[in-house]
Coordinates of C-alpha atoms and ligand atoms in Angstrom, one line a residue:
M176 CA 24.3 -1.0 -30.1
A177 CA 26.8 -3.5 -28.4
D178 CA 25.0 -6.5 -27.0
C179 CA 26.8 -6.1 -23.5
A180 CA 25.2 -2.7 -23.0
T181 CA 23.3 -2.6 -19.7
V182 CA 20.2 -1.0 -18.3
G183 CA 20.6 0.9 -15.0
V184 CA 17.6 0.7 -12.6
F185 CA 17.5 3.0 -9.5
D186 CA 15.7 3.4 -6.4
S187 CA 16.3 4.9 -2.9
G188 CA 16.1 1.4 -1.6
V189 CA 14.6 -2.0 -2.3
G190 CA 11.2 -0.7 -3.7
G191 CA 12.7 -0.6 -7.2
L192 CA 13.2 -4.4 -7.1
S193 CA 9.3 -4.6 -7.8
V194 CA 10.0 -2.8 -11.2
L195 CA 13.2 -4.6 -11.8
R196 CA 11.1 -7.8 -11.6
E197 CA 8.9 -6.6 -14.3
I198 CA 11.7 -5.5 -16.4
Q199 CA 13.4 -8.8 -16.1
R200 CA 10.2 -10.5 -17.1
L201 CA 9.5 -8.6 -20.2
L202 CA 13.1 -8.2 -21.4
P203 CA 14.9 -11.2 -20.0
Q204 CA 17.7 -10.7 -22.6
E205 CA 18.9 -7.5 -21.0
T206 CA 21.7 -7.2 -18.4
L207 CA 20.5 -5.3 -15.5
L208 CA 22.3 -3.0 -12.9
Y209 CA 20.5 -2.0 -9.7
L210 CA 21.5 0.7 -7.4
A211 CA 19.9 1.5 -4.1
D212 CA 20.7 4.8 -2.3
G213 CA 20.1 3.1 1.0
A214 CA 22.3 5.6 2.9
H215 CA 19.9 8.4 2.0
I216 CA 16.5 6.8 2.4
P217 CA 13.7 7.6 2.9
Y218 CA 13.6 10.0 -0.1
G219 CA 9.9 10.8 0.6
E220 CA 10.9 12.9 3.5
K221 CA 13.7 14.8 1.8
S222 CA 13.7 18.1 -0.2
Q223 CA 13.5 18.1 -4.1
A224 CA 16.9 19.9 -4.2
Y225 CA 18.4 17.1 -2.0
I226 CA 17.0 14.4 -4.3
R227 CA 18.2 16.1 -7.4
E228 CA 21.7 16.4 -6.0
R229 CA 21.7 12.6 -5.2
L230 CA 20.4 11.7 -8.7
V231 CA 23.3 13.4 -10.4
R232 CA 25.8 11.2 -8.5
V233 CA 23.6 8.3 -9.4
A234 CA 23.5 9.1 -13.1
E235 CA 27.1 9.6 -13.2
F236 CA 27.5 6.2 -11.7
F237 CA 25.5 4.6 -14.3
R238 CA 27.2 6.6 -17.0
A239 CA 30.4 5.2 -15.9
Q240 CA 29.0 1.6 -16.1
H241 CA 28.0 2.4 -19.8
A242 CA 24.4 1.9 -19.2
K243 CA 22.4 2.5 -22.3
A244 CA 19.1 3.6 -20.4
L245 CA 18.3 4.7 -16.9
V246 CA 15.2 3.6 -15.2
L247 CA 14.0 5.7 -12.1
A248 CA 12.2 3.0 -10.4
C249 CA 11.0 5.4 -7.8
N250 CA 8.2 7.8 -7.9
T251 CA 9.7 10.3 -5.5
A252 CA 12.9 10.5 -7.4
T253 CA 11.0 10.9 -10.6
V254 CA 9.0 14.0 -9.6
A255 CA 11.9 15.7 -8.0
A256 CA 14.7 15.0 -10.6
V257 CA 13.6 13.6 -13.9
A258 CA 13.3 16.9 -15.7
D259 CA 16.8 18.1 -14.4
L260 CA 18.3 14.7 -15.5
R261 CA 16.7 14.8 -19.0
E262 CA 18.1 18.3 -19.5
R263 CA 21.7 17.2 -18.4
Y264 CA 21.8 14.0 -20.7
P265 CA 19.3 14.9 -23.5
T266 CA 20.2 11.8 -25.8
W267 CA 20.1 9.3 -22.9
P268 CA 16.9 7.3 -22.6
I269 CA 15.7 8.1 -19.1
I270 CA 12.5 6.4 -17.9
G271 CA 10.6 7.7 -15.0
M272 CA 7.4 6.7 -13.1
E273 CA 4.5 8.5 -11.6
P274 CA 1.3 7.4 -9.7
A275 CA -1.0 5.8 -12.3
V276 CA -3.6 8.5 -12.2
K277 CA -4.7 8.1 -15.8
P278 CA -5.3 4.2 -15.6
A279 CA -7.0 4.6 -12.3
A280 CA -9.4 7.3 -13.5
A281 CA -10.3 5.0 -16.5
A282 CA -10.7 2.0 -14.1
T283 CA -12.7 3.5 -11.3
R284 CA -16.5 2.5 -11.3
N285 CA -17.8 4.9 -8.6
G286 CA -15.5 7.9 -9.5
K287 CA -13.4 7.7 -6.2
V288 CA -9.7 6.8 -6.3
G289 CA -7.1 6.7 -3.5
V290 CA -3.5 7.4 -3.9
L291 CA -0.9 5.9 -1.3
A292 CA 2.5 7.5 -1.9
T293 CA 5.3 9.4 -0.3
T294 CA 4.9 12.8 1.2
G295 CA 7.4 14.1 -1.3
T296 CA 5.4 12.7 -4.3
L297 CA 2.0 13.9 -3.1
Q298 CA 3.3 17.5 -2.4
S299 CA 5.2 17.7 -5.7
A300 CA 4.1 20.1 -8.5
K301 CA 4.4 17.3 -11.0
F302 CA 1.8 15.2 -9.0
A303 CA -0.5 18.3 -9.0
A304 CA 0.0 18.6 -12.7
L305 CA -0.7 14.9 -13.1
L306 CA -4.1 15.3 -11.3
D307 CA -5.0 18.4 -13.4
R308 CA -4.2 16.5 -16.5
F309 CA -5.8 13.1 -16.0
A310 CA -8.2 13.0 -13.0
G311 CA -11.0 14.8 -14.8
D312 CA -14.3 14.4 -12.8
V313 CA -12.9 11.6 -10.6
Q314 CA -12.4 12.5 -7.0
V315 CA -9.0 11.7 -5.8
F316 CA -8.0 11.1 -2.2
T317 CA -4.3 11.3 -1.4
Q318 CA -2.7 9.6 1.6
P319 CA 1.0 10.0 2.5
C320 CA 2.5 6.9 4.3
P321 CA 5.6 7.8 6.3
G322 CA 7.2 4.8 7.9
L323 CA 6.0 2.2 5.4
V324 CA 8.9 2.4 3.2
E325 CA 11.2 1.6 6.2
Q326 CA 9.2 -1.5 7.0
V327 CA 9.6 -2.8 3.7
E328 CA 13.2 -2.1 3.6
A329 CA 13.5 -4.1 6.9
G330 CA 11.7 -7.1 5.0
D331 CA 8.7 -6.7 7.4
L332 CA 5.9 -7.2 5.1
D333 CA 3.2 -8.3 7.4
G334 CA 4.3 -7.9 11.1
P335 CA 2.2 -5.9 13.6
I336 CA 3.9 -2.5 12.9
T337 CA 3.6 -2.7 9.2
R338 CA -0.1 -4.0 9.5
A339 CA -0.9 -1.2 12.0
L340 CA 0.7 1.5 9.8
L341 CA -1.1 0.2 6.7
Q342 CA -4.5 0.1 8.3
R343 CA -4.1 3.5 9.5
Y344 CA -3.4 4.8 5.9
L345 CA -6.1 2.8 4.5
E346 CA -8.8 3.8 6.8
P347 CA -9.5 7.3 5.4
L348 CA -9.5 6.0 1.8
L349 CA -11.9 3.1 2.8
T350 CA -14.0 5.6 4.6
A351 CA -14.2 7.9 1.5
G352 CA -15.5 4.8 -0.5
C353 CA -12.5 4.6 -2.9
D354 CA -12.9 1.5 -5.2
T355 CA -9.4 2.0 -6.8
L356 CA -6.2 2.5 -5.1
I357 CA -3.0 3.7 -6.7
L358 CA 0.2 2.2 -5.2
G359 CA 2.2 5.4 -6.0
C360 CA 5.6 4.1 -4.4
T361 CA 7.6 1.2 -5.6
H362 CA 7.9 -0.2 -2.1
Y363 CA 4.1 -0.8 -1.8
P364 CA 3.7 -3.7 -4.2
F365 CA 5.5 -5.7 -1.8
L366 CA 2.6 -5.2 0.6
K367 CA 0.1 -6.5 -1.7
P368 CA -0.5 -9.8 0.2
L369 CA -1.2 -7.8 3.3
L370 CA -3.3 -5.3 1.4
A371 CA -5.4 -8.1 0.3
Q372 CA -6.2 -9.0 3.8
L373 CA -7.2 -5.3 4.7
I374 CA -9.3 -4.3 1.9
P375 CA -12.4 -5.8 0.3
P376 CA -11.7 -7.8 -2.8
S377 CA -13.9 -5.5 -4.9
I378 CA -11.2 -2.7 -4.6
S379 CA -8.7 -2.7 -7.5
L380 CA -5.1 -2.0 -6.8
I381 CA -3.0 -0.3 -9.5
D382 CA 0.7 -0.1 -9.8
T383 CA 3.0 0.9 -12.6
G384 CA 5.9 -1.5 -12.6
A385 CA 4.9 -3.5 -15.8
A386 CA 4.0 -0.3 -17.7
V387 CA 7.5 1.0 -16.9
A388 CA 9.0 -2.1 -18.2
R389 CA 7.0 -1.7 -21.6
H390 CA 7.9 2.0 -21.8
L391 CA 11.6 1.1 -21.4
R392 CA 11.2 -1.6 -24.2
S393 CA 9.6 1.0 -26.6
Q394 CA 12.4 3.5 -25.5
L395 CA 15.1 0.9 -26.5
E396 CA 13.3 -0.1 -29.7
K397 CA 13.5 3.6 -30.8
V398 CA 17.2 3.7 -30.6
D399 CA 17.6 0.2 -31.9
G400 CA 19.0 -0.7 -28.4
L401 CA 17.4 -4.0 -27.6
N402 CA 19.9 -6.7 -26.6
T403 CA 19.5 -10.1 -28.2
G404 CA 21.0 -11.7 -25.1
P405 CA 22.0 -13.7 -23.3
A406 CA 21.9 -11.5 -20.2
L407 CA 24.8 -11.4 -17.7
P408 CA 23.5 -11.9 -14.0
T409 CA 21.9 -8.8 -12.5
K410 CA 24.4 -6.8 -10.4
F411 CA 23.5 -4.8 -7.2
W412 CA 25.0 -1.8 -5.4
T413 CA 23.9 0.2 -2.5
S414 CA 25.2 3.3 -0.7
A415 CA 24.3 1.8 2.7
A416 CA 26.0 -1.3 4.3
P417 CA 26.0 -4.1 1.5
D418 CA 24.9 -6.7 3.9
S419 CA 21.5 -4.8 4.7
L420 CA 20.6 -5.2 1.1
E421 CA 21.9 -8.7 0.8
G422 CA 19.8 -9.7 3.8
V423 CA 16.5 -8.8 2.1
L424 CA 17.3 -10.0 -1.5
P425 CA 16.1 -13.6 -0.9
L426 CA 12.8 -12.2 0.3
L427 CA 12.3 -9.4 -2.1
W428 CA 14.2 -10.5 -5.2
G429 CA 13.7 -14.3 -4.7
E430 CA 17.3 -15.1 -4.7
A431 CA 20.5 -14.3 -2.9
A432 CA 23.1 -12.1 -4.7
G433 CA 26.3 -10.3 -3.6
V434 CA 25.9 -6.4 -3.4
E435 CA 28.9 -3.9 -3.8
R436 CA 29.1 -0.7 -2.1
F437 CA 28.4 2.5 -4.0
S438 CA 30.5 5.3 -2.6
D439 CA 30.1 8.8 -4.1
Ligands
DGL10 N1 10.3 3.8 -3.6 C1 10.3 5.2 -3.5 C2 9.1 5.7 -4.5 O1 8.5 5.0 -5.4 C3 10.1 6.0 -2.4 C4 11.0 5.5 -1.1 C5 11.5 6.6 -0.2 O2 10.7 7.3 0.2 O3 12.7 6.7 -0.2 O4 8.5 6.8 -4.3

């Protein structure tokens, strides 16, 4: 595999940057391409058919960029489209992500787990199957969080609206006595500092960014596809106005970068 081959990382918006960070940390020798479908966010309130159609365009974009693997850094896109994409591109490594029910079921001490995720993820058949498979005797309380993604997109990680929304969504999970909370949307890890103010320290938070990075590494190892580096700078695209993503990159990615327009 040529050392210049890239890894494509996708989210509907900025949430996947939380996964991109973990990938860069684990695989610093890989050149990463990031695409946000900002003109079509939030995916959490869209139909699965709509998301599947978007993901075909996304996949074709990354194919044209010669990406050697595709990471769906988005739970909502994964539950809607990963099976369809794997069928279309059977030999292309496609790494998806789902709420971390299995690790949460293993971690809970009192048998009560809460899941914060998008409406689309929580209503999906794939999420129901995940619960059937891994929840076992654990009681799982689900909480859709409309509006939260938009707050993170705007870079508002701790303002009054974000705080009020998060408080409202946490309240039923705290009342139920959950000792473990799954962050089932890649936008939510950016809210960890605020979450730490709103929940007791005894509650564990579980997200899957680091596990996705490890899974990508093992998939690339299987096809002898790990780069030896050095990596080229990460490139960014969005289907929305590039300056909206450029504006939040310093806050969410930690450095400024140019963003190109993805028009399909
Ligand atoms: N970041 C996406 C996820 O992990 C959802 C964002 C959206 O609703 O578009 O589910």
